[in-house]
JSON list of C-alpha atoms in Angstrom, two decimals:
[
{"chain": "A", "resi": 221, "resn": "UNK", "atom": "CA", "xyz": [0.00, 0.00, 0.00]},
{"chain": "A", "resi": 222, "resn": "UNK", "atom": "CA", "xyz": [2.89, 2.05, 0.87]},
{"chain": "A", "resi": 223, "resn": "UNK", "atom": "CA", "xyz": [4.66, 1.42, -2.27]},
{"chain": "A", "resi": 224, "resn": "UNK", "atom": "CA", "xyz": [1.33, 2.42, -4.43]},
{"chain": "A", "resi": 225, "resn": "UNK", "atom": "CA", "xyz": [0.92, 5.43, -2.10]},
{"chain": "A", "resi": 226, "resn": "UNK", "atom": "CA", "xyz": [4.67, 6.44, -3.42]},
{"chain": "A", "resi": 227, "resn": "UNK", "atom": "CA", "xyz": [4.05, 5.68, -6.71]},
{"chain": "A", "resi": 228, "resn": "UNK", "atom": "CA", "xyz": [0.58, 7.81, -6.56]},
{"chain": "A", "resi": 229, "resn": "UNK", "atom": "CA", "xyz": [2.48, 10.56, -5.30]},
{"chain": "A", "resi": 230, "resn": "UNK", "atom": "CA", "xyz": [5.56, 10.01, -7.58]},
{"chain": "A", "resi": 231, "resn": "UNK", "atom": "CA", "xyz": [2.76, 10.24, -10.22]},
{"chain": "A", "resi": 232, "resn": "UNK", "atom": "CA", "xyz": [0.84, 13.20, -8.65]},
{"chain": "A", "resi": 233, "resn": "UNK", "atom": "CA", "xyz": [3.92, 15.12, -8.24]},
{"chain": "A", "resi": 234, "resn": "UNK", "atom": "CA", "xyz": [5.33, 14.53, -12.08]},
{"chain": "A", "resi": 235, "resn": "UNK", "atom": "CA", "xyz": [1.84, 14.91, -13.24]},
{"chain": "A", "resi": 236, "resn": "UNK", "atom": "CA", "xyz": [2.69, 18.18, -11.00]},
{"chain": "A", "resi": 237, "resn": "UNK", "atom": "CA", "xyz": [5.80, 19.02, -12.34]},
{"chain": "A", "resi": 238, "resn": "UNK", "atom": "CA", "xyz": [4.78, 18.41, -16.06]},
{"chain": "A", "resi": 239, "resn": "UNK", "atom": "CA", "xyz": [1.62, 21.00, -15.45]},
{"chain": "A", "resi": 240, "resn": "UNK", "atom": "CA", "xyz": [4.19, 23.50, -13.72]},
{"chain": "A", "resi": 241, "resn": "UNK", "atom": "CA", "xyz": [6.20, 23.15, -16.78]},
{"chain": "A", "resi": 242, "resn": "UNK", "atom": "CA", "xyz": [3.23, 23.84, -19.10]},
{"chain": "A", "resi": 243, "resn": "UNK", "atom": "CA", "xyz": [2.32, 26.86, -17.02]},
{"chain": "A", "resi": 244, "resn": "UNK", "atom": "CA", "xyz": [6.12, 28.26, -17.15]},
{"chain": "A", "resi": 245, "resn": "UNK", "atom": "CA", "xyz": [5.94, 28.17, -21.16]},
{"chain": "A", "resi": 246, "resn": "UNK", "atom": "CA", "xyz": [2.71, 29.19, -21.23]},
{"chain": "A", "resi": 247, "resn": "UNK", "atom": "CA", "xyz": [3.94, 32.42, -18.84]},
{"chain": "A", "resi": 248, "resn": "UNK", "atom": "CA", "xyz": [7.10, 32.71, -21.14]},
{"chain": "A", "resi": 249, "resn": "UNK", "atom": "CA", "xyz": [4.97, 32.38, -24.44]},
{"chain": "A", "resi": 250, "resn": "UNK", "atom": "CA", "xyz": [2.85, 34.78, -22.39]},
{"chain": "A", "resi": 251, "resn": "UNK", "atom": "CA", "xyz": [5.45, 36.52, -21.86]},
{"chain": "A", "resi": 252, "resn": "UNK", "atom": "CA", "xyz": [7.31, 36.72, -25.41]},
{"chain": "A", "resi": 253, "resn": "UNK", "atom": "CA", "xyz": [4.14, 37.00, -27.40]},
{"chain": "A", "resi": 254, "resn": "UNK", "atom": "CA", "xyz": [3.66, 40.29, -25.26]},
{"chain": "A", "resi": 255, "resn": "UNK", "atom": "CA", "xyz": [6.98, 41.57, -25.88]},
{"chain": "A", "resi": 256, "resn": "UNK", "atom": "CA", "xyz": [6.51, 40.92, -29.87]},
{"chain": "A", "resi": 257, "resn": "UNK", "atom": "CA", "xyz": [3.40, 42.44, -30.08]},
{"chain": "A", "resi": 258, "resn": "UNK", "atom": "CA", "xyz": [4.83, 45.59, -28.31]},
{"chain": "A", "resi": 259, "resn": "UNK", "atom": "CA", "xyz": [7.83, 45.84, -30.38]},
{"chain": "A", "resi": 260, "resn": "UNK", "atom": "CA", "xyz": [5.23, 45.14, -33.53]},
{"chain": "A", "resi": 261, "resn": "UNK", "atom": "CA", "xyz": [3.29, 47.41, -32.13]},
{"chain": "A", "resi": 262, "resn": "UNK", "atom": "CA", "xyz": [6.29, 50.39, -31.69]},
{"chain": "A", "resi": 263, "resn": "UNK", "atom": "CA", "xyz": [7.14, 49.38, -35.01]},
{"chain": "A", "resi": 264, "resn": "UNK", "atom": "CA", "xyz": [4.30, 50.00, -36.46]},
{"chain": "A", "resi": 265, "resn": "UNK", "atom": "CA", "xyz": [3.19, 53.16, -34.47]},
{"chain": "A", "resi": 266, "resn": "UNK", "atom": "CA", "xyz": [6.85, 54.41, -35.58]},
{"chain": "A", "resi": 267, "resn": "UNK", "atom": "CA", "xyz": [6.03, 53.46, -39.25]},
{"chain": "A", "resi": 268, "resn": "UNK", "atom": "CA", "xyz": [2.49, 55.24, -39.11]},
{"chain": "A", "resi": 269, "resn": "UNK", "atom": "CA", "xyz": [4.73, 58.45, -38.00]},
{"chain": "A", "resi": 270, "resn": "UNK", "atom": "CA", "xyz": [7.10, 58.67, -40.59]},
{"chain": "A", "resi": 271, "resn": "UNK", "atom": "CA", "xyz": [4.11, 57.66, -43.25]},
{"chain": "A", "resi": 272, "resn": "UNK", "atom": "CA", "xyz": [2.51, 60.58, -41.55]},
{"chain": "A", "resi": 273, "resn": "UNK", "atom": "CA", "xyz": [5.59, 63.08, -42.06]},
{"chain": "A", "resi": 274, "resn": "UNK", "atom": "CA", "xyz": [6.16, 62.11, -45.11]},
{"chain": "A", "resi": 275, "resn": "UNK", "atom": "CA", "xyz": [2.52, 62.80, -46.08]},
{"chain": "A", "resi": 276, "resn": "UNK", "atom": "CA", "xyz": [2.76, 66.15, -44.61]},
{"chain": "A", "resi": 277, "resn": "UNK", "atom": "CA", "xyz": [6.21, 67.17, -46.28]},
{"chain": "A", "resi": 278, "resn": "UNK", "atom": "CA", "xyz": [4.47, 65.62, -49.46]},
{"chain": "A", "resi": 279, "resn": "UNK", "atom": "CA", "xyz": [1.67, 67.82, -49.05]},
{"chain": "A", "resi": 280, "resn": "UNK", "atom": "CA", "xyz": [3.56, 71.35, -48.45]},
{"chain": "A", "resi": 281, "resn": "UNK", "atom": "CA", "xyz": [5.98, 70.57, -51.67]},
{"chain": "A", "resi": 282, "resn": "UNK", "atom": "CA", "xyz": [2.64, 69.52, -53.82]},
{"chain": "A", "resi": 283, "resn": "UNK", "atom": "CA", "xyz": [1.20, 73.24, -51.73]},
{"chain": "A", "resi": 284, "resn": "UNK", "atom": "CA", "xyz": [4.49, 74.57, -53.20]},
{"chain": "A", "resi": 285, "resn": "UNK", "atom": "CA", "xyz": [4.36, 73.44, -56.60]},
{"chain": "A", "resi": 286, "resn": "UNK", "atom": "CA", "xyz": [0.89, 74.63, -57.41]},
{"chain": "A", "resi": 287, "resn": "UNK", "atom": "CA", "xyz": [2.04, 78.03, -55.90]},
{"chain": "A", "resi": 288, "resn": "UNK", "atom": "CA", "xyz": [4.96, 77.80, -58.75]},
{"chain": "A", "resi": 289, "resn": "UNK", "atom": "CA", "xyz": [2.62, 76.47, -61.37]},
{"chain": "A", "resi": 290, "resn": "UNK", "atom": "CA", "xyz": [0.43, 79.06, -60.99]},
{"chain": "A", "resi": 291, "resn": "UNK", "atom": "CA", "xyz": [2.95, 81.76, -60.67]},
{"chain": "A", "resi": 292, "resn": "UNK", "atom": "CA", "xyz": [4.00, 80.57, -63.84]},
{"chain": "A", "resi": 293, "resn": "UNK", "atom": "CA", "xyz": [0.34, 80.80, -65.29]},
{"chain": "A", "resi": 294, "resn": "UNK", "atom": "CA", "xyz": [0.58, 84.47, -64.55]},
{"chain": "A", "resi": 295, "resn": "UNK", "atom": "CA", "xyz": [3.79, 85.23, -65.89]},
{"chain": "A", "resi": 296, "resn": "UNK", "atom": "CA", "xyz": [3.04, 82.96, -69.12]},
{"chain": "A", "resi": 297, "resn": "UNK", "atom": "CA", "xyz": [-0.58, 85.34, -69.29]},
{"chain": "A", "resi": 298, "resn": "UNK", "atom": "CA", "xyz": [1.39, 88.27, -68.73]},
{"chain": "A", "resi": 299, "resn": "UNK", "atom": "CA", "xyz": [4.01, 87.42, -71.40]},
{"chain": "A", "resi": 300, "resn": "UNK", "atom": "CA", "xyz": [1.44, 86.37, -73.60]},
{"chain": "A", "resi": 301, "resn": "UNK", "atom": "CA", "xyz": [-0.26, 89.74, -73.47]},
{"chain": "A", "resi": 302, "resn": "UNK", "atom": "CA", "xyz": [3.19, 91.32, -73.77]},
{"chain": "A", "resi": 303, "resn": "UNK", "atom": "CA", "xyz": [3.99, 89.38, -76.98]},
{"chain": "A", "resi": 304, "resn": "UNK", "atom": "CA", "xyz": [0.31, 90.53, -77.74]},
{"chain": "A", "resi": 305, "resn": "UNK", "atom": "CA", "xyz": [0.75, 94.09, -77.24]},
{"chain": "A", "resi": 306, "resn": "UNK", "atom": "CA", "xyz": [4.60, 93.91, -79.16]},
{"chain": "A", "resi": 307, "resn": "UNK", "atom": "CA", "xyz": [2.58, 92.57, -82.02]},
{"chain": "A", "resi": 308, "resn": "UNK", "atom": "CA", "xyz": [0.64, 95.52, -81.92]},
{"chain": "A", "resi": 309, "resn": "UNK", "atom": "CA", "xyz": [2.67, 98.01, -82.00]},
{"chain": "A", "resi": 310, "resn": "UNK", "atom": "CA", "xyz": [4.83, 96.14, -84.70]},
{"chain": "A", "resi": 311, "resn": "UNK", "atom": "CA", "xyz": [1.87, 96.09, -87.15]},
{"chain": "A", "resi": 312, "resn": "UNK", "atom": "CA", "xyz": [1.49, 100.01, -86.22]},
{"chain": "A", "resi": 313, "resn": "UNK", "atom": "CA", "xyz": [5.15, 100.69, -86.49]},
{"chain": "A", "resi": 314, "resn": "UNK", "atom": "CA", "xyz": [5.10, 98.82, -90.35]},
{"chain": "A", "resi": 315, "resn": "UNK", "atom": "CA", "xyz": [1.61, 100.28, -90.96]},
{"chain": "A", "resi": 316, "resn": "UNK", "atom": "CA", "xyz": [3.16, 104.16, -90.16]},
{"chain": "A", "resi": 317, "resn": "UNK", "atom": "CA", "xyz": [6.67, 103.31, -92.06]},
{"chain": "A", "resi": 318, "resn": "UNK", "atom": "CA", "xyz": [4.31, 101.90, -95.20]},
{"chain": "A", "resi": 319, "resn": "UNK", "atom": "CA", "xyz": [2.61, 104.88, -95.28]},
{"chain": "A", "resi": 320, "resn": "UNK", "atom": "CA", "xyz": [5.65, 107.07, -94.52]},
{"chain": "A", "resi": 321, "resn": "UNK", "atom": "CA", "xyz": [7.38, 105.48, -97.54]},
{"chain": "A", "resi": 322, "resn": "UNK", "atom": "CA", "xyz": [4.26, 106.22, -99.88]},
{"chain": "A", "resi": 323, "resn": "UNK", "atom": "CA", "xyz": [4.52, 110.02, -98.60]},
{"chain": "A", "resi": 324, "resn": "UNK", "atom": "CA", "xyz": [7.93, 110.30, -99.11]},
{"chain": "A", "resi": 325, "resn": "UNK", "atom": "CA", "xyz": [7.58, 108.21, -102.33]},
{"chain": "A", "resi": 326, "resn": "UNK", "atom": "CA", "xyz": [5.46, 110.91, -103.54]},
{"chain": "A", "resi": 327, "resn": "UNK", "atom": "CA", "xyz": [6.83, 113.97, -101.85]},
{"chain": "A", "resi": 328, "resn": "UNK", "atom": "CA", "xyz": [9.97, 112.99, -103.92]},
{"chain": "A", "resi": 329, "resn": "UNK", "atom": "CA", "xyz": [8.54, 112.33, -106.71]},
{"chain": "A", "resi": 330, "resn": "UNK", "atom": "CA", "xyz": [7.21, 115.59, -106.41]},
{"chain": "A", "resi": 331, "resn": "UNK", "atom": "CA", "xyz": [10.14, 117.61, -105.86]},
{"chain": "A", "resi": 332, "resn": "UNK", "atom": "CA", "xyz": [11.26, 116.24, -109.13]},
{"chain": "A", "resi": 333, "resn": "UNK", "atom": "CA", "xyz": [9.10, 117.54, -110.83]},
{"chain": "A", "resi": 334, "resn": "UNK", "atom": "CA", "xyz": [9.31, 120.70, -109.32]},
{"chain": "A", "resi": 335, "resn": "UNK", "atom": "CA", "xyz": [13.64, 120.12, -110.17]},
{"chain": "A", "resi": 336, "resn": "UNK", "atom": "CA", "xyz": [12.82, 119.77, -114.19]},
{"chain": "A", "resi": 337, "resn": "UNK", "atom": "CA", "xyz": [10.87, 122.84, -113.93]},
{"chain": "A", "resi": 338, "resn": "UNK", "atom": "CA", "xyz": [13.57, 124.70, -112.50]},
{"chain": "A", "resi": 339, "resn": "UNK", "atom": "CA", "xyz": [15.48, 123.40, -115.26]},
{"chain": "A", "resi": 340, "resn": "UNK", "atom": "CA", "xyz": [13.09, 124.54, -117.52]},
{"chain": "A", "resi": 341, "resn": "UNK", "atom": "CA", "xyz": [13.08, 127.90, -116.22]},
{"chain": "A", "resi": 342, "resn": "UNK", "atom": "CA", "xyz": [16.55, 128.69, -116.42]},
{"chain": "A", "resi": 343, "resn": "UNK", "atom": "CA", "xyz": [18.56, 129.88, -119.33]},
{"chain": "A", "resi": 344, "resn": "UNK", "atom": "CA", "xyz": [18.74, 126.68, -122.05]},
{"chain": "A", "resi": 345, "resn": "UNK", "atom": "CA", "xyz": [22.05, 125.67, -123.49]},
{"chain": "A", "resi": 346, "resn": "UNK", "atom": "CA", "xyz": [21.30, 126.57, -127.36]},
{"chain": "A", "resi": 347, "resn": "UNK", "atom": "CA", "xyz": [21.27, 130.22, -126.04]},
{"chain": "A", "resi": 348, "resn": "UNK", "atom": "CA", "xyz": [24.28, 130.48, -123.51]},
{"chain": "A", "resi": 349, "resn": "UNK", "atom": "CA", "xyz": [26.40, 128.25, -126.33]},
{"chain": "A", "resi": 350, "resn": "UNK", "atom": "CA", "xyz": [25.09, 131.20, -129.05]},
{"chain": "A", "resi": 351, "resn": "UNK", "atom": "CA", "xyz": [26.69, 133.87, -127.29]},
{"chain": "A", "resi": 352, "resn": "UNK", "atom": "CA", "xyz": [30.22, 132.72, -128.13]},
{"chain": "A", "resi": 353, "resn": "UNK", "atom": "CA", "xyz": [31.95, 133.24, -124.89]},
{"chain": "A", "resi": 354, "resn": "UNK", "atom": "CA", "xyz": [33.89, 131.33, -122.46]},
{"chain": "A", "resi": 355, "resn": "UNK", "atom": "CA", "xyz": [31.71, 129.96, -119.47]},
{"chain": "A", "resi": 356, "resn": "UNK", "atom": "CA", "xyz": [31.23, 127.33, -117.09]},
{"chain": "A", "resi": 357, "resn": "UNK", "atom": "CA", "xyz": [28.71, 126.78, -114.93]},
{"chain": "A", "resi": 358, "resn": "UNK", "atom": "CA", "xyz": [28.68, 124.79, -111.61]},
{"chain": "A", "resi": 359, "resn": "UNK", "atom": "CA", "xyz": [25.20, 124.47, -110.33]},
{"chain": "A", "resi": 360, "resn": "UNK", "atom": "CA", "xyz": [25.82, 121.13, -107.18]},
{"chain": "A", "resi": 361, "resn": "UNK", "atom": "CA", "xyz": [22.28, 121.89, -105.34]},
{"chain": "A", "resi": 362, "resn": "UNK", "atom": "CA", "xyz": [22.21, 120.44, -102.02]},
{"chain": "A", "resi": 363, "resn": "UNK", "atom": "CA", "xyz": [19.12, 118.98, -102.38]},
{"chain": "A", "resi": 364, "resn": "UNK", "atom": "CA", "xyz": [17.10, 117.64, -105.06]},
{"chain": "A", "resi": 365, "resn": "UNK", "atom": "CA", "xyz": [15.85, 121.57, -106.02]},
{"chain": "A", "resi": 366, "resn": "UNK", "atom": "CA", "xyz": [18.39, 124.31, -105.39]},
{"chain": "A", "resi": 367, "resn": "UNK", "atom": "CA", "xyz": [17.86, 128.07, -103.88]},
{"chain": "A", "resi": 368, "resn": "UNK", "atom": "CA", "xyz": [20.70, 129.39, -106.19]},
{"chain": "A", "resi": 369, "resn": "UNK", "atom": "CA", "xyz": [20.00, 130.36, -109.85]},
{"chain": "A", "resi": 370, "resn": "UNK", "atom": "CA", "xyz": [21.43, 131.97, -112.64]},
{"chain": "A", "resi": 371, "resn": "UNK", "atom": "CA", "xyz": [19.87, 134.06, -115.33]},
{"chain": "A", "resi": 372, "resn": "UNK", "atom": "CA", "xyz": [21.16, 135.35, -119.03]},
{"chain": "A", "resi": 373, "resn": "UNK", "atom": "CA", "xyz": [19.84, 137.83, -121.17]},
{"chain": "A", "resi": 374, "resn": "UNK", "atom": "CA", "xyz": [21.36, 139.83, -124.54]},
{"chain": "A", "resi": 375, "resn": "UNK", "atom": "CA", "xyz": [20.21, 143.36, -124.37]},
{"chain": "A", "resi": 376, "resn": "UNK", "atom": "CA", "xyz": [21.12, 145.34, -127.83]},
{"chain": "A", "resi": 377, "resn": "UNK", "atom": "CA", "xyz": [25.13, 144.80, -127.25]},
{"chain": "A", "resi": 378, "resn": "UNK", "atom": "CA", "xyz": [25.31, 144.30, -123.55]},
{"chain": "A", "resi": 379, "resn": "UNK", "atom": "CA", "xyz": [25.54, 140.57, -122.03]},
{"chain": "A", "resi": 380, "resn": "UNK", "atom": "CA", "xyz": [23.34, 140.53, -118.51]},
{"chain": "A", "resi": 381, "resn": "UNK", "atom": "CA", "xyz": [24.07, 138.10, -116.04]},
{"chain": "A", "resi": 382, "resn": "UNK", "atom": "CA", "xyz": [22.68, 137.44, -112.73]},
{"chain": "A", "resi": 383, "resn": "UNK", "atom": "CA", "xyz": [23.93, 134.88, -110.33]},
{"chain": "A", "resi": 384, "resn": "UNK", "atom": "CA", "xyz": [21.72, 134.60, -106.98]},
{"chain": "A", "resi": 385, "resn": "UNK", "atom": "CA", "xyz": [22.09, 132.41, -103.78]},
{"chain": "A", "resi": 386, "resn": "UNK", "atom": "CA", "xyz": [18.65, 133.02, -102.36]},
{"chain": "A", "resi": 387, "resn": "UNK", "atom": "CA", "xyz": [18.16, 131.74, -98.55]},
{"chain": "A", "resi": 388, "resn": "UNK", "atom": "CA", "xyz": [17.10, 128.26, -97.81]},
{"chain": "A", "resi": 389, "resn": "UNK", "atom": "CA", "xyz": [17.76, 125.32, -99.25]},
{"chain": "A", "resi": 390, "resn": "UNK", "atom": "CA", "xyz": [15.11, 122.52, -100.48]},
{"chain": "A", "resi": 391, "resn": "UNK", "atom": "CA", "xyz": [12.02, 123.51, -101.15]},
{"chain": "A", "resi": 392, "resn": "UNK", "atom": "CA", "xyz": [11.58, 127.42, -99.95]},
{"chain": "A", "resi": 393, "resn": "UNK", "atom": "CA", "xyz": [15.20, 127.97, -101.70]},
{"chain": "A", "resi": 394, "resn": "UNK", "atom": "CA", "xyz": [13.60, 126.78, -105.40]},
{"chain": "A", "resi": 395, "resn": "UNK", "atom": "CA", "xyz": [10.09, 129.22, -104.54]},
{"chain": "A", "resi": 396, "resn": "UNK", "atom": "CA", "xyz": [12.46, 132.16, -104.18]},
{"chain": "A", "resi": 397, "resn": "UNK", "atom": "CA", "xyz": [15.08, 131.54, -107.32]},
{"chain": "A", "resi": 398, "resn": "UNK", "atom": "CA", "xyz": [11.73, 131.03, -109.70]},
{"chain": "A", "resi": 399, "resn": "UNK", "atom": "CA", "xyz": [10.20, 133.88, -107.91]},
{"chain": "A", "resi": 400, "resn": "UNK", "atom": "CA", "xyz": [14.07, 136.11, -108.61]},
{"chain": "A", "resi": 401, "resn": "UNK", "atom": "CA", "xyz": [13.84, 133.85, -112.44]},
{"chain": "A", "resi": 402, "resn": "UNK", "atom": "CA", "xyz": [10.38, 135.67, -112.76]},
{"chain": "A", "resi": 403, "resn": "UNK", "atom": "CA", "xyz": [11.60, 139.27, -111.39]}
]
C-alpha cells in the first residue's frame, strides 16, 4: 500500500511538475508574445509616424508646386499679353513706315518735278552756247531743287548776267530763285 501510495504521489507530483512546466511556457509564451506584439506594435506606431511626415512634407511641396505652377500661369498670361501688345505696335510701327514710304515716295517724286521745272526755267544751253563766250557753270544743289540760280539775257550789245544764292535750301530755296527767275 505504501509502495502504491509512493508511486501515486511520484505520479501526482510529475503529473505536478509536467503542469508547472506547461504553465512556465505558457507564462514565457505569455510573456514573449507580449513583448513581440509591443515591439510590432512600436514598429508599427513608428512606421504610421514617418508615413505621416512624409505625407505632410508631401503635401507642403505639392502646396508649393501649385504656388509655382500658378505663378508661372501668370507670368506665361502676362508674357502672352506682352507678346500681344509687341505685335501691336509692330503692325502700327510697319503700318506708319508703309505709309511714310508712300509720302515720301510721292513727296519725292514731287520735288522732281518741281527740279525739271527749275530746269526749264533757267537759261537753255542753245542760247548760252550762241553767245560765243567762255563759261562754265557749276550748279551742285544740295538737295534735289536748289535756292541758287542763274539768269542770261542779250540786251542790244550788252551781255546781262545774274547769279543769286537766295536763302534756304530745299524747297523754300527753289520758290524764291523762280520767284528772282520771274523778277
Amino acid at each position: 500500500k505504501k509502495q502504491k501510495e509512493i508511486e501515486l504521489l511520484n505520479k501526482d507530483k510529475k503529473i505536478h511538475e509536467t503542469e508547472l512546466s506547461k504553465q512556465v511556457i505558457q507564462k514565457t509564451g505569455f510573456i514573449i508574445g507580449f513583448i513581440l506584439m509591443i515591439i510590432l506594435s512600436l514598429v508599427i506606431f513608428r512606421s504610421y509616424n514617418h508615413k505621416k511626415k512624409a505625407n505632410t512634407l508631401l503635401t507642403i511641396q505639392k502646396n508649393q508646386i501649385e504656388e509655382k505652377n500658378e505663378e508661372l500661369n501668370q507670368q506665361n498670361e502676362e508674357i502672352a499679353a506682352q507678346r500681344d501688345e509687341i505685335e501691336a505696335q509692330r503692325d502700327l510701327v510697319i503700318f506708319q513706315k508703309e505709309e511714310i514710304e508712300d509720302i515720301h515716295t510721292e513727296l519725292t517724286s514731287s520735288i522732281h518735278y518741281a527740279k525739271r521745272i527749275q530746269n526749264a526755267v533757267l537759261p537753255n544751253k542753245e542760247f548760252i552756247e550762241s553767245l560765243k563766250t567762255d563759261y562754265f557753270i557749276l550748279l551742285k544743289p544740295r538737295n534735289i531743287v536748289s535756292g541758287d540760280f542763274y539768269w542770261l539775257t542779250k540786251r542790244k550789245n550788252f551781255l546781262m548776267v545774274a547769279v543769286a544764292d537766295c536763302t534756304g535750301h530745299g524747297v523754300p530755296g527753289a520758290f524764291m530763285s523762280m520767284l528772282g527767275i520771274s523778277f
